[in-house]
Amino acid sequence: MERREERSLNIISVLKKLARIFEENYIDYCIVGSTSLFLEGLPVEPSDIDVLTTKNSALKIDELLSPYRLVECKLRESEDFRSYFGRYRIDGIDVEVMGELQYRKNDRWSVPFTPSTIKTKYVSLNDGKIRIAELEETYKFCKEIGREETCKIIEEYLRKCGRNIKL
């Protein structure tokens, strides 16, 4: 099996674990970033799993995933982003949790992003399901933060699929 296929299978396996843990513990979450694009069928190879959530859910996730913790969840701020951030490694896959994610533009912070402030949907994971950000939301976010390469990948995918959603 190719290394890429193996990594994809590992990501799916970890997503199933996360979905089970989140659902059993009533965690408000959605998967964002390259993993959500991968789950939509776009030609991307996720290197990690990004979880968008609320502050309270981020702190609860930190407790639930403490055996896998690399970076304890707390409010962190960089020049461009701010969130309740924690990092974990499950079966060789890094999982980054971002509670109430904000980005800085023109010296102002955006409104916090949570699963309730964006459009989400559930996608199938063989015998389960997981909540992801809708493609339109990922596109808008990438456009706002200047990730033009990701926007081009999304646009090309939509053209190939004949999908015409309002971007």
PDB file of N, CA, C and O in Angstrom, residues 26-30 51-61 73 83-85 97-101 112-117 131:
ATOM      1  N   TYR A  26     -21.251  14.863  23.958  1.00  0.00           N
ATOM      2  CA  TYR A  26     -22.019  16.053  23.564  1.00  0.00           C
ATOM      3  C   TYR A  26     -21.129  17.255  23.268  1.00  0.00           C
ATOM      4  O   TYR A  26     -21.385  18.370  23.712  1.00  0.00           O
ATOM      5  N   ILE A  27     -20.072  17.004  22.511  1.00  0.00           N
ATOM      6  CA  ILE A  27     -19.126  18.052  22.130  1.00  0.00           C
ATOM      7  C   ILE A  27     -19.629  18.732  20.856  1.00  0.00           C
ATOM      8  O   ILE A  27     -19.979  18.072  19.879  1.00  0.00           O
ATOM      9  N   ASP A  28     -19.671  20.060  20.875  1.00  0.00           N
ATOM     10  CA  ASP A  28     -20.038  20.857  19.708  1.00  0.00           C
ATOM     11  C   ASP A  28     -18.766  21.032  18.871  1.00  0.00           C
ATOM     12  O   ASP A  28     -17.819  21.672  19.330  1.00  0.00           O
ATOM     13  N   TYR A  29     -18.734  20.452  17.679  1.00  0.00           N
ATOM     14  CA  TYR A  29     -17.509  20.454  16.887  1.00  0.00           C
ATOM     15  C   TYR A  29     -17.826  20.408  15.396  1.00  0.00           C
ATOM     16  O   TYR A  29     -18.935  20.068  14.984  1.00  0.00           O
ATOM     17  N   CYS A  30     -16.837  20.711  14.591  1.00  0.00           N
ATOM     18  CA  CYS A  30     -16.842  20.359  13.168  1.00  0.00           C
ATOM     19  C   CYS A  30     -15.386  20.285  12.711  1.00  0.00           C
ATOM     20  O   CYS A  30     -14.502  20.936  13.276  1.00  0.00           O
ATOM     21  N   VAL A  51      -9.980  20.675  14.281  1.00  0.00           N
ATOM     22  CA  VAL A  51     -11.300  20.639  14.890  1.00  0.00           C
ATOM     23  C   VAL A  51     -11.661  22.053  15.337  1.00  0.00           C
ATOM     24  O   VAL A  51     -10.928  22.662  16.113  1.00  0.00           O
ATOM     25  N   LEU A  52     -12.782  22.546  14.833  1.00  0.00           N
ATOM     26  CA  LEU A  52     -13.300  23.849  15.256  1.00  0.00           C
ATOM     27  C   LEU A  52     -14.385  23.606  16.290  1.00  0.00           C
ATOM     28  O   LEU A  52     -15.244  22.728  16.113  1.00  0.00           O
ATOM     29  N   THR A  53     -14.344  24.382  17.373  1.00  0.00           N
ATOM     30  CA  THR A  53     -15.298  24.169  18.454  1.00  0.00           C
ATOM     31  C   THR A  53     -15.474  25.455  19.256  1.00  0.00           C
ATOM     32  O   THR A  53     -14.990  26.517  18.862  1.00  0.00           O
ATOM     33  N   THR A  54     -16.149  25.353  20.369  1.00  0.00           N
ATOM     34  CA  THR A  54     -16.335  26.469  21.289  1.00  0.00           C
ATOM     35  C   THR A  54     -15.249  26.425  22.363  1.00  0.00           C
ATOM     36  O   THR A  54     -14.547  25.416  22.499  1.00  0.00           O
ATOM     37  N   LYS A  55     -15.165  27.478  23.146  1.00  0.00           N
ATOM     38  CA  LYS A  55     -14.209  27.496  24.257  1.00  0.00           C
ATOM     39  C   LYS A  55     -14.473  26.330  25.208  1.00  0.00           C
ATOM     40  O   LYS A  55     -13.558  25.575  25.544  1.00  0.00           O
ATOM     41  N   ASN A  56     -15.729  26.180  25.658  1.00  0.00           N
ATOM     42  CA  ASN A  56     -16.047  25.129  26.625  1.00  0.00           C
ATOM     43  C   ASN A  56     -15.790  23.738  26.066  1.00  0.00           C
ATOM     44  O   ASN A  56     -15.273  22.867  26.767  1.00  0.00           O
ATOM     45  N   SER A  57     -16.148  23.526  24.794  1.00  0.00           N
ATOM     46  CA  SER A  57     -15.892  22.217  24.194  1.00  0.00           C
ATOM     47  C   SER A  57     -14.399  21.969  24.017  1.00  0.00           C
ATOM     48  O   SER A  57     -13.930  20.846  24.185  1.00  0.00           O
ATOM     49  N   ALA A  58     -13.630  23.009  23.694  1.00  0.00           N
ATOM     50  CA  ALA A  58     -12.175  22.853  23.549  1.00  0.00           C
ATOM     51  C   ALA A  58     -11.560  22.399  24.872  1.00  0.00           C
ATOM     52  O   ALA A  58     -10.703  21.498  24.896  1.00  0.00           O
ATOM     53  N   LEU A  59     -12.011  22.998  25.961  1.00  0.00           N
ATOM     54  CA  LEU A  59     -11.482  22.620  27.273  1.00  0.00           C
ATOM     55  C   LEU A  59     -11.918  21.202  27.659  1.00  0.00           C
ATOM     56  O   LEU A  59     -11.143  20.453  28.252  1.00  0.00           O
ATOM     57  N   LYS A  60     -13.136  20.825  27.285  1.00  0.00           N
ATOM     58  CA  LYS A  60     -13.621  19.469  27.550  1.00  0.00           C
ATOM     59  C   LYS A  60     -12.845  18.448  26.705  1.00  0.00           C
ATOM     60  O   LYS A  60     -12.466  17.383  27.188  1.00  0.00           O
ATOM     61  N   ILE A  61     -12.598  18.790  25.440  1.00  0.00           N
ATOM     62  CA  ILE A  61     -11.807  17.916  24.563  1.00  0.00           C
ATOM     63  C   ILE A  61     -10.418  17.704  25.157  1.00  0.00           C
ATOM     64  O   ILE A  61      -9.875  16.602  25.126  1.00  0.00           O
ATOM     65  N   CYS A  73      -4.559  22.684  26.071  1.00  0.00           N
ATOM     66  CA  CYS A  73      -5.483  23.665  25.519  1.00  0.00           C
ATOM     67  C   CYS A  73      -5.587  24.879  26.438  1.00  0.00           C
ATOM     68  O   CYS A  73      -5.878  24.755  27.622  1.00  0.00           O
ATOM     69  N   SER A  83      -7.207  31.598  19.513  1.00  0.00           N
ATOM     70  CA  SER A  83      -8.216  30.587  19.849  1.00  0.00           C
ATOM     71  C   SER A  83      -7.804  29.862  21.121  1.00  0.00           C
ATOM     72  O   SER A  83      -6.679  29.997  21.596  1.00  0.00           O
ATOM     73  N   TYR A  84      -8.752  29.074  21.634  1.00  0.00           N
ATOM     74  CA  TYR A  84      -8.427  28.124  22.692  1.00  0.00           C
ATOM     75  C   TYR A  84      -7.863  26.918  21.959  1.00  0.00           C
ATOM     76  O   TYR A  84      -8.596  26.167  21.338  1.00  0.00           O
ATOM     77  N   PHE A  85      -6.552  26.796  22.005  1.00  0.00           N
ATOM     78  CA  PHE A  85      -5.833  25.862  21.134  1.00  0.00           C
ATOM     79  C   PHE A  85      -5.179  24.747  21.938  1.00  0.00           C
ATOM     80  O   PHE A  85      -4.553  24.991  22.973  1.00  0.00           O
ATOM     81  N   VAL A  97      -7.076  21.381  17.969  1.00  0.00           N
ATOM     82  CA  VAL A  97      -8.386  21.842  18.400  1.00  0.00           C
ATOM     83  C   VAL A  97      -8.324  23.355  18.558  1.00  0.00           C
ATOM     84  O   VAL A  97      -7.410  23.885  19.195  1.00  0.00           O
ATOM     85  N   MET A  98      -9.311  24.033  17.948  1.00  0.00           N
ATOM     86  CA  MET A  98      -9.371  25.491  17.994  1.00  0.00           C
ATOM     87  C   MET A  98     -10.746  25.913  18.474  1.00  0.00           C
ATOM     88  O   MET A  98     -11.734  25.741  17.760  1.00  0.00           O
ATOM     89  N   GLY A  99     -10.800  26.416  19.683  1.00  0.00           N
ATOM     90  CA  GLY A  99     -12.055  26.898  20.243  1.00  0.00           C
ATOM     91  C   GLY A  99     -12.204  28.380  20.020  1.00  0.00           C
ATOM     92  O   GLY A  99     -11.332  29.163  20.385  1.00  0.00           O
ATOM     93  N   GLU A 100     -13.318  28.765  19.387  1.00  0.00           N
ATOM     94  CA  GLU A 100     -13.621  30.172  19.119  1.00  0.00           C
ATOM     95  C   GLU A 100     -12.500  30.850  18.345  1.00  0.00           C
ATOM     96  O   GLU A 100     -12.006  31.914  18.717  1.00  0.00           O
ATOM     97  N   LEU A 101     -12.127  30.235  17.249  1.00  0.00           N
ATOM     98  CA  LEU A 101     -11.055  30.726  16.383  1.00  0.00           C
ATOM     99  C   LEU A 101     -11.370  32.118  15.838  1.00  0.00           C
ATOM    100  O   LEU A 101     -12.484  32.379  15.390  1.00  0.00           O
ATOM    101  N   PRO A 112     -15.627  35.388  16.583  1.00  0.00           N
ATOM    102  CA  PRO A 112     -15.179  34.010  16.803  1.00  0.00           C
ATOM    103  C   PRO A 112     -15.933  33.025  15.903  1.00  0.00           C
ATOM    104  O   PRO A 112     -17.147  33.129  15.741  1.00  0.00           O
ATOM    105  N   PHE A 113     -15.192  32.088  15.338  1.00  0.00           N
ATOM    106  CA  PHE A 113     -15.772  31.009  14.545  1.00  0.00           C
ATOM    107  C   PHE A 113     -16.011  29.819  15.453  1.00  0.00           C
ATOM    108  O   PHE A 113     -15.119  29.406  16.194  1.00  0.00           O
ATOM    109  N   THR A 114     -17.222  29.294  15.395  1.00  0.00           N
ATOM    110  CA  THR A 114     -17.587  28.077  16.107  1.00  0.00           C
ATOM    111  C   THR A 114     -18.475  27.261  15.166  1.00  0.00           C
ATOM    112  O   THR A 114     -18.917  27.780  14.128  1.00  0.00           O
ATOM    113  N   PRO A 115     -18.787  26.019  15.502  1.00  0.00           N
ATOM    114  CA  PRO A 115     -19.687  25.239  14.643  1.00  0.00           C
ATOM    115  C   PRO A 115     -21.070  25.875  14.486  1.00  0.00           C
ATOM    116  O   PRO A 115     -21.773  25.601  13.525  1.00  0.00           O
ATOM    117  N   SER A 116     -21.445  26.740  15.421  1.00  0.00           N
ATOM    118  CA  SER A 116     -22.758  27.400  15.347  1.00  0.00           C
ATOM    119  C   SER A 116     -22.745  28.648  14.475  1.00  0.00           C
ATOM    120  O   SER A 116     -23.804  29.129  14.079  1.00  0.00           O
ATOM    121  N   THR A 117     -21.570  29.183  14.189  1.00  0.00           N
ATOM    122  CA  THR A 117     -21.496  30.427  13.407  1.00  0.00           C
ATOM    123  C   THR A 117     -21.204  30.180  11.930  1.00  0.00           C
ATOM    124  O   THR A 117     -21.124  31.141  11.168  1.00  0.00           O
ATOM    125  N   ARG A 131     -19.101  15.533  11.418  1.00  0.00           N
ATOM    126  CA  ARG A 131     -19.545  16.888  11.057  1.00  0.00           C
ATOM    127  C   ARG A 131     -18.360  17.672  10.490  1.00  0.00           C
ATOM    128  O   ARG A 131     -17.298  17.726  11.112  1.00  0.00           O
TER     129      ARG A 131
END
